[in-house]
mmCIF file of C-alpha atoms and ligand atoms in Angstrom:
data_model
loop_
_atom_site.group_PDB
_atom_site.id
_atom_site.type_symbol
_atom_site.label_atom_id
_atom_site.label_comp_id
_atom_site.label_asym_id
_atom_site.label_seq_id
_atom_site.Cartn_x
_atom_site.Cartn_y
_atom_site.Cartn_z
ATOM 1 C CA MET A 176 0.000 0.000 0.000
ATOM 2 C CA SER A 177 1.266 3.498 -0.781
ATOM 3 C CA ALA A 178 1.867 6.014 2.004
ATOM 4 C CA SER A 179 -1.694 7.330 2.100
ATOM 5 C CA THR A 180 -4.959 5.872 0.789
ATOM 6 C CA LEU A 181 -8.251 7.684 0.420
ATOM 7 C CA VAL A 182 -11.249 5.359 0.739
ATOM 8 C CA THR A 183 -14.108 7.353 -0.727
ATOM 9 C CA ASN A 184 -17.689 7.203 -1.964
ATOM 10 C CA ILE A 185 -18.668 5.372 1.233
ATOM 11 C CA GLY A 186 -22.479 5.223 1.172
ATOM 12 C CA GLU A 187 -22.668 4.549 4.910
ATOM 13 C CA LEU A 188 -19.742 4.605 7.310
ATOM 14 C CA VAL A 189 -20.045 2.880 10.685
ATOM 15 C CA ALA A 190 -17.438 4.819 12.656
ATOM 16 C CA ASN A 191 -18.388 3.749 16.222
ATOM 17 C CA ASP A 192 -17.128 7.163 17.251
ATOM 18 C CA PRO A 193 -17.745 7.313 21.011
ATOM 19 C CA SER A 194 -18.289 11.087 20.793
ATOM 20 C CA ALA A 195 -21.119 10.778 18.226
ATOM 21 C CA ASP A 196 -24.778 11.204 19.191
ATOM 22 C CA ASP A 197 -25.864 7.854 17.746
ATOM 23 C CA LEU A 198 -24.533 4.454 18.757
ATOM 24 C CA LEU A 199 -22.754 3.696 15.476
ATOM 25 C CA GLY A 200 -21.549 7.214 14.658
ATOM 26 C CA LEU A 201 -23.089 6.759 11.209
ATOM 27 C CA ARG A 202 -22.030 9.014 8.341
ATOM 28 C CA THR A 203 -23.361 9.011 4.796
ATOM 29 C CA ASP A 204 -21.399 10.042 1.682
ATOM 30 C CA ALA A 205 -18.240 9.668 3.729
ATOM 31 C CA ALA A 206 -14.554 9.115 3.138
ATOM 32 C CA LEU A 207 -11.544 8.225 5.225
ATOM 33 C CA VAL A 208 -7.794 8.404 4.796
ATOM 34 C CA VAL A 209 -5.456 5.600 5.837
ATOM 35 C CA GLU A 210 -1.813 6.330 6.600
ATOM 36 C CA ASP A 211 0.682 3.789 7.905
ATOM 37 C CA GLY A 212 -2.061 1.367 8.858
ATOM 38 C CA ARG A 213 -3.998 3.926 10.888
ATOM 39 C CA VAL A 214 -7.049 6.037 10.161
ATOM 40 C CA ALA A 215 -5.699 9.559 9.623
ATOM 41 C CA TRP A 216 -8.875 11.413 8.659
ATOM 42 C CA VAL A 217 -12.660 10.804 8.546
ATOM 43 C CA GLY A 218 -15.211 13.159 7.012
ATOM 44 C CA ASP A 219 -17.503 14.029 4.133
ATOM 45 C CA ALA A 220 -16.356 12.675 0.784
ATOM 46 C CA ALA A 221 -16.729 16.188 -0.654
ATOM 47 C CA ASP A 222 -14.087 17.507 1.780
ATOM 48 C CA ALA A 223 -11.604 14.674 1.447
ATOM 49 C CA PRO A 224 -7.934 15.620 1.244
ATOM 50 C CA ALA A 225 -5.673 14.364 -1.544
ATOM 51 C CA ALA A 226 -3.945 11.020 -1.060
ATOM 52 C CA ASP A 227 -1.414 8.882 -2.925
ATOM 53 C CA GLU A 228 -4.010 6.303 -3.814
ATOM 54 C CA VAL A 229 -7.806 6.460 -4.126
ATOM 55 C CA VAL A 230 -10.193 3.549 -3.546
ATOM 56 C CA ASP A 231 -13.779 4.217 -4.620
ATOM 57 C CA VAL A 232 -16.107 1.777 -2.823
ATOM 58 C CA GLY A 233 -19.112 2.603 -4.991
ATOM 59 C CA ALA A 234 -21.564 3.841 -2.334
ATOM 60 C CA ARG A 235 -21.194 0.621 -0.336
ATOM 61 C CA ALA A 236 -21.248 0.452 3.476
ATOM 62 C CA VAL A 237 -17.919 0.431 5.336
ATOM 63 C CA LEU A 238 -17.605 -0.909 8.890
ATOM 64 C CA PRO A 239 -14.783 -1.484 11.346
ATOM 65 C CA GLY A 240 -13.555 -5.060 10.965
ATOM 66 C CA PHE A 241 -15.303 -7.427 13.359
ATOM 67 C CA VAL A 242 -13.557 -8.109 16.671
ATOM 68 C CA ASP A 243 -14.130 -11.751 17.588
ATOM 69 C CA SER A 244 -13.241 -11.871 21.279
ATOM 70 C CA HIS A 245 -13.861 -15.589 21.820
ATOM 71 C CA SER A 246 -12.641 -18.552 19.772
ATOM 72 C CA HIS A 247 -11.019 -21.946 20.245
ATOM 73 C CA LEU A 248 -9.156 -22.404 16.961
ATOM 74 C CA VAL A 249 -6.287 -24.631 18.087
ATOM 75 C CA PHE A 250 -7.800 -28.063 17.623
ATOM 76 C CA ALA A 251 -7.699 -31.147 15.441
ATOM 77 C CA GLY A 252 -10.546 -33.289 14.167
ATOM 78 C CA ASP A 253 -14.199 -32.360 14.204
ATOM 79 C CA ARG A 254 -17.334 -33.512 16.024
ATOM 80 C CA ALA A 255 -19.864 -33.706 13.238
ATOM 81 C CA GLN A 256 -21.171 -36.995 14.662
ATOM 82 C CA GLU A 257 -21.849 -35.329 17.989
ATOM 83 C CA PHE A 258 -23.686 -32.527 16.184
ATOM 84 C CA ARG A 259 -25.736 -35.045 14.261
ATOM 85 C CA ALA A 260 -26.734 -36.808 17.481
ATOM 86 C CA ARG A 261 -27.638 -33.462 19.009
ATOM 87 C CA VAL A 262 -29.953 -32.398 16.245
ATOM 88 C CA ALA A 263 -31.568 -35.805 16.631
ATOM 89 C CA GLY A 264 -32.355 -34.919 20.246
ATOM 90 C CA GLU A 265 -29.303 -35.480 22.469
ATOM 91 C CA ALA A 266 -28.246 -32.682 24.836
ATOM 92 C CA TYR A 267 -24.908 -30.849 24.668
ATOM 93 C CA ALA A 268 -22.506 -31.836 27.471
ATOM 94 C CA ALA A 269 -19.112 -30.393 28.412
ATOM 95 C CA GLY A 270 -17.559 -33.878 28.285
ATOM 96 C CA GLY A 271 -17.395 -33.803 24.467
ATOM 97 C CA ILE A 272 -14.366 -31.545 24.869
ATOM 98 C CA ARG A 273 -12.314 -34.651 25.718
ATOM 99 C CA THR A 274 -12.850 -36.044 22.202
ATOM 100 C CA THR A 275 -11.150 -32.982 20.764
ATOM 101 C CA VAL A 276 -8.417 -33.146 23.413
ATOM 102 C CA ALA A 277 -7.426 -36.621 22.206
ATOM 103 C CA ALA A 278 -7.314 -35.523 18.552
ATOM 104 C CA THR A 279 -5.419 -32.333 19.368
ATOM 105 C CA ARG A 280 -2.746 -34.089 21.414
ATOM 106 C CA ALA A 281 -2.171 -36.500 18.540
ATOM 107 C CA ALA A 282 -1.748 -33.742 15.926
ATOM 108 C CA SER A 283 1.589 -32.265 14.822
ATOM 109 C CA ASP A 284 2.452 -28.610 15.415
ATOM 110 C CA GLU A 285 2.249 -28.084 11.659
ATOM 111 C CA ASP A 286 -1.234 -29.548 11.423
ATOM 112 C CA LEU A 287 -2.472 -27.418 14.317
ATOM 113 C CA ALA A 288 -1.015 -24.255 12.773
ATOM 114 C CA ALA A 289 -2.504 -25.121 9.392
ATOM 115 C CA GLY A 290 -5.917 -25.505 11.016
ATOM 116 C CA VAL A 291 -5.660 -22.133 12.740
ATOM 117 C CA ALA A 292 -4.509 -20.509 9.484
ATOM 118 C CA ARG A 293 -7.474 -21.980 7.624
ATOM 119 C CA HIS A 294 -9.989 -20.764 10.184
ATOM 120 C CA VAL A 295 -8.422 -17.304 10.559
ATOM 121 C CA GLU A 296 -8.583 -16.933 6.780
ATOM 122 C CA GLU A 297 -12.212 -18.092 6.819
ATOM 123 C CA MET A 298 -12.933 -15.450 9.475
ATOM 124 C CA ARG A 299 -11.130 -12.800 7.451
ATOM 125 C CA ARG A 300 -13.312 -13.496 4.426
ATOM 126 C CA GLN A 301 -16.311 -12.859 6.669
ATOM 127 C CA GLY A 302 -14.992 -9.564 7.964
ATOM 128 C CA THR A 303 -13.148 -10.450 11.162
ATOM 129 C CA THR A 304 -9.919 -8.500 11.562
ATOM 130 C CA THR A 305 -9.115 -9.122 15.249
ATOM 131 C CA VAL A 306 -9.473 -12.550 16.824
ATOM 132 C CA GLU A 307 -8.867 -13.916 20.292
ATOM 133 C CA ILE A 308 -7.724 -17.548 20.369
ATOM 134 C CA LYS A 309 -7.762 -19.880 23.388
ATOM 135 C CA SER A 310 -5.846 -23.003 24.266
ATOM 136 C CA GLY A 311 -7.829 -25.659 26.126
ATOM 137 C CA TYR A 312 -7.657 -28.808 24.015
ATOM 138 C CA GLY A 313 -4.184 -29.844 25.216
ATOM 139 C CA LEU A 314 -4.600 -30.029 28.999
ATOM 140 C CA THR A 315 -0.993 -31.067 29.642
ATOM 141 C CA VAL A 316 1.879 -28.663 30.342
ATOM 142 C CA ASP A 317 3.430 -29.226 26.927
ATOM 143 C CA ASP A 318 0.201 -29.356 24.919
ATOM 144 C CA GLU A 319 -1.199 -26.159 26.430
ATOM 145 C CA ALA A 320 2.088 -24.292 25.908
ATOM 146 C CA ARG A 321 2.265 -25.467 22.321
ATOM 147 C CA ALA A 322 -1.346 -24.483 21.620
ATOM 148 C CA LEU A 323 -0.569 -20.963 22.803
ATOM 149 C CA ARG A 324 2.671 -20.812 20.817
ATOM 150 C CA VAL A 325 0.711 -21.783 17.708
ATOM 151 C CA ALA A 326 -2.034 -19.235 18.461
ATOM 152 C CA ARG A 327 0.554 -16.485 19.003
ATOM 153 C CA GLY A 328 1.592 -16.936 15.401
ATOM 154 C CA PHE A 329 -1.779 -15.450 14.446
ATOM 155 C CA THR A 330 -2.811 -12.999 17.182
ATOM 156 C CA ASP A 331 -1.624 -11.195 20.308
ATOM 157 C CA GLU A 332 -5.000 -11.930 21.926
ATOM 158 C CA THR A 333 -4.147 -15.385 23.232
ATOM 159 C CA THR A 334 -5.857 -16.974 26.224
ATOM 160 C CA PHE A 335 -4.656 -19.800 28.465
ATOM 161 C CA LEU A 336 -7.613 -22.133 29.054
ATOM 162 C CA GLY A 337 -5.913 -25.074 30.774
ATOM 163 C CA ALA A 338 -9.021 -25.028 33.003
ATOM 164 C CA HIS A 339 -11.368 -26.028 30.184
ATOM 165 C CA VAL A 340 -12.222 -29.385 31.731
ATOM 166 C CA VAL A 341 -10.267 -31.609 34.117
ATOM 167 C CA ALA A 342 -7.769 -33.544 31.993
ATOM 168 C CA PRO A 343 -8.708 -37.232 31.604
ATOM 169 C CA GLU A 344 -5.583 -38.349 33.516
ATOM 170 C CA HIS A 345 -6.810 -36.389 36.534
ATOM 171 C CA ALA A 346 -10.457 -37.476 36.427
ATOM 172 C CA GLU A 347 -10.169 -38.900 39.952
ATOM 173 C CA ASP A 348 -8.131 -35.985 41.264
ATOM 174 C CA PRO A 349 -9.551 -32.621 40.163
ATOM 175 C CA GLY A 350 -7.691 -30.839 42.985
ATOM 176 C CA GLY A 351 -4.429 -32.177 41.606
ATOM 177 C CA TYR A 352 -5.375 -30.876 38.185
ATOM 178 C CA VAL A 353 -6.038 -27.380 39.580
ATOM 179 C CA ASP A 354 -2.561 -27.524 41.173
ATOM 180 C CA LEU A 355 -1.088 -28.448 37.795
ATOM 181 C CA VAL A 356 -2.955 -25.617 36.035
ATOM 182 C CA THR A 357 -1.919 -23.001 38.594
ATOM 183 C CA GLY A 358 1.654 -24.340 38.796
ATOM 184 C CA PRO A 359 3.757 -25.759 35.979
ATOM 185 C CA MET A 360 1.108 -25.361 33.257
ATOM 186 C CA LEU A 361 0.614 -21.677 34.015
ATOM 187 C CA GLU A 362 4.368 -21.153 34.091
ATOM 188 C CA ALA A 363 4.767 -22.734 30.655
ATOM 189 C CA ALA A 364 1.726 -20.937 29.216
ATOM 190 C CA ALA A 365 2.189 -17.421 30.586
ATOM 191 C CA PRO A 366 4.915 -16.281 28.170
ATOM 192 C CA HIS A 367 2.579 -16.957 25.234
ATOM 193 C CA ALA A 368 -0.684 -15.626 26.647
ATOM 194 C CA ARG A 369 -2.333 -12.311 27.461
ATOM 195 C CA TRP A 370 -5.415 -13.735 29.191
ATOM 196 C CA ILE A 371 -6.433 -16.617 31.450
ATOM 197 C CA ASP A 372 -9.880 -18.192 31.248
ATOM 198 C CA VAL A 373 -11.789 -20.875 33.190
ATOM 199 C CA PHE A 374 -14.887 -22.847 32.171
ATOM 200 C CA CYS A 375 -16.892 -22.218 35.362
ATOM 201 C CA GLU A 376 -19.794 -24.608 34.988
ATOM 202 C CA ARG A 377 -21.179 -27.826 36.439
ATOM 203 C CA GLY A 378 -19.047 -30.602 34.909
ATOM 204 C CA ALA A 379 -16.025 -28.305 34.621
ATOM 205 C CA PHE A 380 -14.793 -26.021 37.470
ATOM 206 C CA ASP A 381 -16.666 -24.533 40.430
ATOM 207 C CA ALA A 382 -16.405 -20.951 41.669
ATOM 208 C CA ASP A 383 -13.696 -21.642 44.269
ATOM 209 C CA GLN A 384 -11.534 -23.447 41.737
ATOM 210 C CA ALA A 385 -12.107 -20.679 39.196
ATOM 211 C CA ARG A 386 -11.175 -17.993 41.728
ATOM 212 C CA THR A 387 -7.978 -19.844 42.632
ATOM 213 C CA ILE A 388 -7.008 -20.268 38.973
ATOM 214 C CA LEU A 389 -7.773 -16.661 38.005
ATOM 215 C CA ARG A 390 -5.814 -15.304 40.981
ATOM 216 C CA ALA A 391 -2.815 -17.458 40.082
ATOM 217 C CA GLY A 392 -3.060 -16.223 36.494
ATOM 218 C CA GLU A 393 -3.162 -12.636 37.630
ATOM 219 C CA ALA A 394 -0.066 -13.183 39.767
ATOM 220 C CA ALA A 395 1.647 -14.462 36.607
ATOM 221 C CA GLY A 396 0.676 -11.311 34.684
ATOM 222 C CA LEU A 397 -2.380 -12.650 32.852
ATOM 223 C CA ARG A 398 -5.758 -10.949 32.908
ATOM 224 C CA GLY A 399 -8.848 -12.982 33.732
ATOM 225 C CA ARG A 400 -11.981 -13.788 31.756
ATOM 226 C CA LEU A 401 -14.567 -16.528 32.248
ATOM 227 C CA HIS A 402 -16.807 -18.994 30.455
ATOM 228 C CA ALA A 403 -19.901 -18.934 32.662
ATOM 229 C CA ASN A 404 -23.645 -19.497 32.950
ATOM 230 C CA GLN A 405 -23.730 -21.419 29.657
ATOM 231 C CA LEU A 406 -25.516 -24.630 30.584
ATOM 232 C CA GLY A 407 -27.509 -23.356 33.530
ATOM 233 C CA HIS A 408 -27.598 -20.797 36.327
ATOM 234 C CA GLY A 409 -24.370 -20.755 38.303
ATOM 235 C CA PRO A 410 -21.846 -18.646 40.160
ATOM 236 C CA GLY A 411 -19.609 -17.621 37.239
ATOM 237 C CA ALA A 412 -21.135 -14.303 36.229
ATOM 238 C CA ALA A 413 -21.215 -13.108 39.846
ATOM 239 C CA LEU A 414 -17.597 -14.193 40.245
ATOM 240 C CA ALA A 415 -16.600 -12.243 37.125
ATOM 241 C CA ALA A 416 -18.209 -9.138 38.597
ATOM 242 C CA GLU A 417 -16.664 -9.753 42.020
ATOM 243 C CA LEU A 418 -13.201 -9.972 40.483
ATOM 244 C CA GLY A 419 -13.840 -7.008 38.170
ATOM 245 C CA LEU A 420 -13.032 -9.047 35.065
ATOM 246 C CA VAL A 421 -13.094 -7.335 31.680
ATOM 247 C CA ALA A 422 -15.541 -9.876 30.241
ATOM 248 C CA VAL A 423 -17.623 -12.923 31.032
ATOM 249 C CA ASP A 424 -18.714 -15.080 28.132
ATOM 250 C CA HIS A 425 -21.877 -17.095 27.292
ATOM 251 C CA CYS A 426 -24.232 -15.568 29.946
ATOM 252 C CA THR A 427 -27.080 -17.725 28.675
ATOM 253 C CA PHE A 428 -28.641 -18.108 32.136
ATOM 254 C CA LEU A 429 -28.415 -14.949 34.260
ATOM 255 C CA SER A 430 -30.371 -14.007 37.375
ATOM 256 C CA ALA A 431 -31.478 -10.429 38.010
ATOM 257 C CA ASP A 432 -28.678 -10.185 40.588
ATOM 258 C CA ASP A 433 -26.120 -11.342 38.004
ATOM 259 C CA VAL A 434 -27.250 -8.663 35.559
ATOM 260 C CA HIS A 435 -27.059 -6.007 38.257
ATOM 261 C CA ALA A 436 -23.602 -7.157 39.340
ATOM 262 C CA LEU A 437 -22.260 -7.083 35.769
ATOM 263 C CA ARG A 438 -23.574 -3.583 35.291
ATOM 264 C CA GLU A 439 -22.037 -2.379 38.586
ATOM 265 C CA ALA A 440 -18.673 -3.971 37.805
ATOM 266 C CA GLY A 441 -18.589 -2.739 34.213
ATOM 267 C CA THR A 442 -17.901 -6.315 33.083
ATOM 268 C CA VAL A 443 -18.729 -6.914 29.414
ATOM 269 C CA ALA A 444 -21.257 -9.710 28.808
ATOM 270 C CA THR A 445 -20.136 -11.561 25.690
ATOM 271 C CA LEU A 446 -23.015 -13.390 24.037
ATOM 272 C CA LEU A 447 -22.301 -16.305 21.720
ATOM 273 C CA PRO A 448 -25.524 -16.952 19.810
ATOM 274 C CA GLY A 449 -23.924 -19.509 17.512
ATOM 275 C CA VAL A 450 -23.667 -21.754 20.578
ATOM 276 C CA GLU A 451 -27.392 -21.602 21.275
ATOM 277 C CA PHE A 452 -28.015 -22.272 17.587
ATOM 278 C CA SER A 453 -25.768 -25.327 17.609
ATOM 279 C CA THR A 454 -26.698 -26.713 21.033
ATOM 280 C CA ARG A 455 -30.379 -25.910 20.625
ATOM 281 C CA GLN A 456 -30.518 -24.122 23.943
ATOM 282 C CA PRO A 457 -32.648 -21.032 24.531
ATOM 283 C CA TYR A 458 -31.006 -17.783 23.426
ATOM 284 C CA PRO A 459 -30.045 -15.240 26.092
ATOM 285 C CA SER A 460 -31.765 -11.872 25.904
ATOM 286 C CA GLY A 461 -29.424 -9.177 24.689
ATOM 287 C CA ARG A 462 -32.284 -6.738 25.201
ATOM 288 C CA ARG A 463 -32.458 -7.411 28.933
ATOM 289 C CA LEU A 464 -28.728 -6.763 29.356
ATOM 290 C CA LEU A 465 -28.733 -3.618 27.225
ATOM 291 C CA ASP A 466 -31.778 -2.217 29.002
ATOM 292 C CA ALA A 467 -29.998 -2.796 32.302
ATOM 293 C CA GLY A 468 -26.969 -0.837 31.072
ATOM 294 C CA VAL A 469 -24.589 -3.780 30.629
ATOM 295 C CA THR A 470 -22.059 -3.582 27.778
ATOM 296 C CA VAL A 471 -22.742 -6.441 25.361
ATOM 297 C CA ALA A 472 -20.303 -8.052 22.943
ATOM 298 C CA ILE A 473 -21.055 -10.738 20.365
ATOM 299 C CA ALA A 474 -18.429 -13.313 19.447
ATOM 300 C CA SER A 475 -18.351 -16.567 17.495
ATOM 301 C CA ASP A 476 -16.935 -19.071 20.047
ATOM 302 C CA CYS A 477 -15.741 -20.945 16.967
ATOM 303 C CA ASN A 478 -14.898 -24.466 18.206
ATOM 304 C CA PRO A 479 -15.527 -28.003 16.940
ATOM 305 C CA GLY A 480 -18.032 -28.890 19.679
ATOM 306 C CA SER A 481 -20.571 -26.344 20.853
ATOM 307 C CA CYS A 482 -20.427 -24.013 17.847
ATOM 308 C CA TYR A 483 -18.548 -24.556 14.617
ATOM 309 C CA THR A 484 -19.214 -21.240 12.904
ATOM 310 C CA SER A 485 -16.557 -18.623 12.245
ATOM 311 C CA SER A 486 -19.089 -16.099 10.943
ATOM 312 C CA LEU A 487 -19.837 -12.926 12.868
ATOM 313 C CA PRO A 488 -22.387 -11.869 10.224
ATOM 314 C CA PHE A 489 -24.289 -15.061 11.096
ATOM 315 C CA CYS A 490 -24.055 -14.255 14.818
ATOM 316 C CA ILE A 491 -25.272 -10.689 14.177
ATOM 317 C CA ALA A 492 -28.284 -12.029 12.302
ATOM 318 C CA LEU A 493 -29.070 -14.409 15.190
ATOM 319 C CA ALA A 494 -28.725 -11.609 17.749
ATOM 320 C CA VAL A 495 -31.249 -9.523 15.846
ATOM 321 C CA ARG A 496 -33.674 -12.367 15.181
ATOM 322 C CA GLU A 497 -33.434 -14.166 18.505
ATOM 323 C CA MET A 498 -31.961 -11.904 21.186
ATOM 324 C CA GLY A 499 -33.976 -8.710 20.913
ATOM 325 C CA MET A 500 -31.111 -6.595 19.628
ATOM 326 C CA THR A 501 -31.472 -3.967 16.920
ATOM 327 C CA PRO A 502 -29.202 -4.265 13.859
ATOM 328 C CA SER A 503 -27.212 -1.277 15.156
ATOM 329 C CA GLU A 504 -26.772 -2.834 18.602
ATOM 330 C CA ALA A 505 -25.711 -6.160 17.118
ATOM 331 C CA VAL A 506 -23.177 -4.560 14.767
ATOM 332 C CA TRP A 507 -21.798 -2.446 17.636
ATOM 333 C CA ALA A 508 -21.535 -5.576 19.804
ATOM 334 C CA ALA A 509 -19.516 -7.430 17.136
ATOM 335 C CA THR A 510 -17.123 -4.497 16.606
ATOM 336 C CA ALA A 511 -16.777 -1.993 19.469
ATOM 337 C CA GLY A 512 -18.266 -4.508 21.929
ATOM 338 C CA GLY A 513 -15.668 -7.122 21.008
ATOM 339 C CA ALA A 514 -12.969 -4.493 21.401
ATOM 340 C CA ALA A 515 -14.318 -3.609 24.868
ATOM 341 C CA ALA A 516 -14.274 -7.302 25.774
ATOM 342 C CA LEU A 517 -10.557 -7.331 24.929
ATOM 343 C CA ASP A 518 -9.970 -3.955 26.614
ATOM 344 C CA ARG A 519 -8.919 -2.436 23.289
ATOM 345 C CA THR A 520 -9.728 1.021 21.922
ATOM 346 C CA ASP A 521 -7.555 0.853 18.792
ATOM 347 C CA VAL A 522 -9.901 -1.583 17.012
ATOM 348 C CA GLY A 523 -13.684 -1.816 16.617
ATOM 349 C CA ARG A 524 -13.977 1.810 15.524
ATOM 350 C CA LEU A 525 -12.915 3.932 12.571
ATOM 351 C CA VAL A 526 -11.812 7.266 13.997
ATOM 352 C CA PRO A 527 -8.532 9.160 13.616
ATOM 353 C CA GLY A 528 -5.810 7.133 15.299
ATOM 354 C CA SER A 529 -7.554 3.786 15.240
ATOM 355 C CA ARG A 530 -6.248 0.854 13.251
ATOM 356 C CA ALA A 531 -7.377 0.872 9.649
ATOM 357 C CA ASP A 532 -9.075 -2.530 9.881
ATOM 358 C CA LEU A 533 -12.180 -2.253 7.809
ATOM 359 C CA VAL A 534 -14.837 -4.167 5.975
ATOM 360 C CA VAL A 535 -16.545 -3.118 2.760
ATOM 361 C CA LEU A 536 -20.009 -4.670 2.470
ATOM 362 C CA ASP A 537 -21.603 -5.503 -0.812
ATOM 363 C CA ALA A 538 -24.637 -3.636 0.546
ATOM 364 C CA PRO A 539 -25.678 -0.048 1.198
ATOM 365 C CA SER A 540 -26.010 -0.321 4.992
ATOM 366 C CA HIS A 541 -25.078 -2.359 8.051
ATOM 367 C CA VAL A 542 -28.742 -3.418 8.400
ATOM 368 C CA HIS A 543 -28.224 -5.825 5.502
ATOM 369 C CA LEU A 544 -26.068 -8.014 7.764
ATOM 370 C CA ALA A 545 -29.258 -9.086 9.567
ATOM 371 C CA TYR A 546 -31.671 -8.470 6.703
ATOM 372 C CA ARG A 547 -29.800 -10.825 4.337
ATOM 373 C CA PRO A 548 -28.701 -13.712 6.582
ATOM 374 C CA GLY A 549 -26.435 -16.340 5.104
ATOM 375 C CA VAL A 550 -25.461 -14.159 2.155
ATOM 376 C CA PRO A 551 -21.718 -13.484 1.748
ATOM 377 C CA LEU A 552 -21.928 -9.683 1.958
ATOM 378 C CA VAL A 553 -18.294 -8.955 2.776
ATOM 379 C CA ALA A 554 -16.839 -7.581 -0.454
ATOM 380 C CA LYS A 555 -13.430 -6.722 0.933
ATOM 381 C CA THR A 556 -11.565 -6.829 4.233
ATOM 382 C CA LEU A 557 -8.593 -4.530 4.879
ATOM 383 C CA VAL A 558 -6.254 -5.306 7.761
ATOM 384 C CA SER A 559 -3.731 -2.766 8.940
ATOM 385 C CA ARG A 560 -0.922 -5.203 9.759
HETATM 386 O O1 NIG B 553 -17.187 -22.204 24.688
HETATM 387 N N1 NIG B 553 -17.922 -23.960 27.083
HETATM 388 C C1 NIG B 553 -16.820 -24.493 26.979
HETATM 389 N N2 NIG B 553 -16.053 -24.530 25.911
HETATM 390 C C2 NIG B 553 -16.513 -24.403 24.592
HETATM 391 C C3 NIG B 553 -16.993 -25.715 24.081
HETATM 392 C C4 NIG B 553 -15.900 -26.495 23.640
HETATM 393 C C5 NIG B 553 -16.291 -27.837 23.090
HETATM 394 O O2 NIG B 553 -17.434 -28.315 23.190
HETATM 395 O O3 NIG B 553 -15.353 -28.386 22.519
HETATM 396 C C6 NIG B 553 -17.565 -23.346 24.482
HETATM 397 O O4 NIG B 553 -18.729 -23.587 24.196
HETATM 398 FE FE1 FE B 554 -15.786 -20.975 24.420
#
């Protein structure tokens, strides 16, 4: 790319400018200038300054690239059989994770990296420009460290999820497994991770175990996040608020007290509607959280078990159809909301100084993402790095 690029003839620009009066900071007939991978100028196309290169997007809509704050891309194999059984009536259970653990341990580093590359590219084609990637299918010191090393090759937003489920070798000794996670596994993982996560759910880890693991992670320089309240009511969301975590993910079953606590703590509730689609559970209400003043993010949770979609446009459409969110709220949640869930302000918005990660839709407005579900509307994705 030349030194400066003018992107012009933008029919609708979603800027997510926090100082705008409307949620999305919408502008029509807009333009923006990109310099050195950053947005240098945003304004009316008629006032645009000269640039070295001009890209005319033909009155299409331009959005910040999607920020997918929750994925599990380091895995081998798939669980199509499990999905088939589920749509025939079986319930989703956390134990299926162990099937993927066995396949992942048996895979080579090269195969794991090739799988991540394939899925990141698939995400890119659907408009995702920032992705968080978790470990959690290794569950040994070496396999968790290697999963994070592989993930680091694709993103800085890496999350140590040794506490996904108790490793099969420790089935009779969950306390011993927590000691392993908070000891040698954390030590090996920490250099490759920014975040630490725990699946706080019946069948995985309880609140005391999760607290212990998150505190150990924090002492090792990692920031905490949680999988919680996915399969039923439980203590995870309240724990996330108690610990002041940046985000708590799933939030399918929340009590009124949970919602209040999240709002008070300023913890982002990350909703993963692809999971409810795939597990056939009830959808959480985005409306209830938004009306209570909770910040909501939408992410894919792309993984081979509970949700094998990499598509944030699909998740946006589900949020609008099934979770009471407006198209604007759903688009915000998948861009600025995802950025908030990763404590980032340089992505998820297109304002001077932000990263020039942007999506050109083959459509005149962001509403089409929900209005035309399943249609590949992303015409072009630009990534600043
Ligand atoms: O986010 N909830 C726990 N972990 C994943 C599921 C992983 C799996 O089933 O393999 C999730 O849904
Ligand atoms: Fe997950």
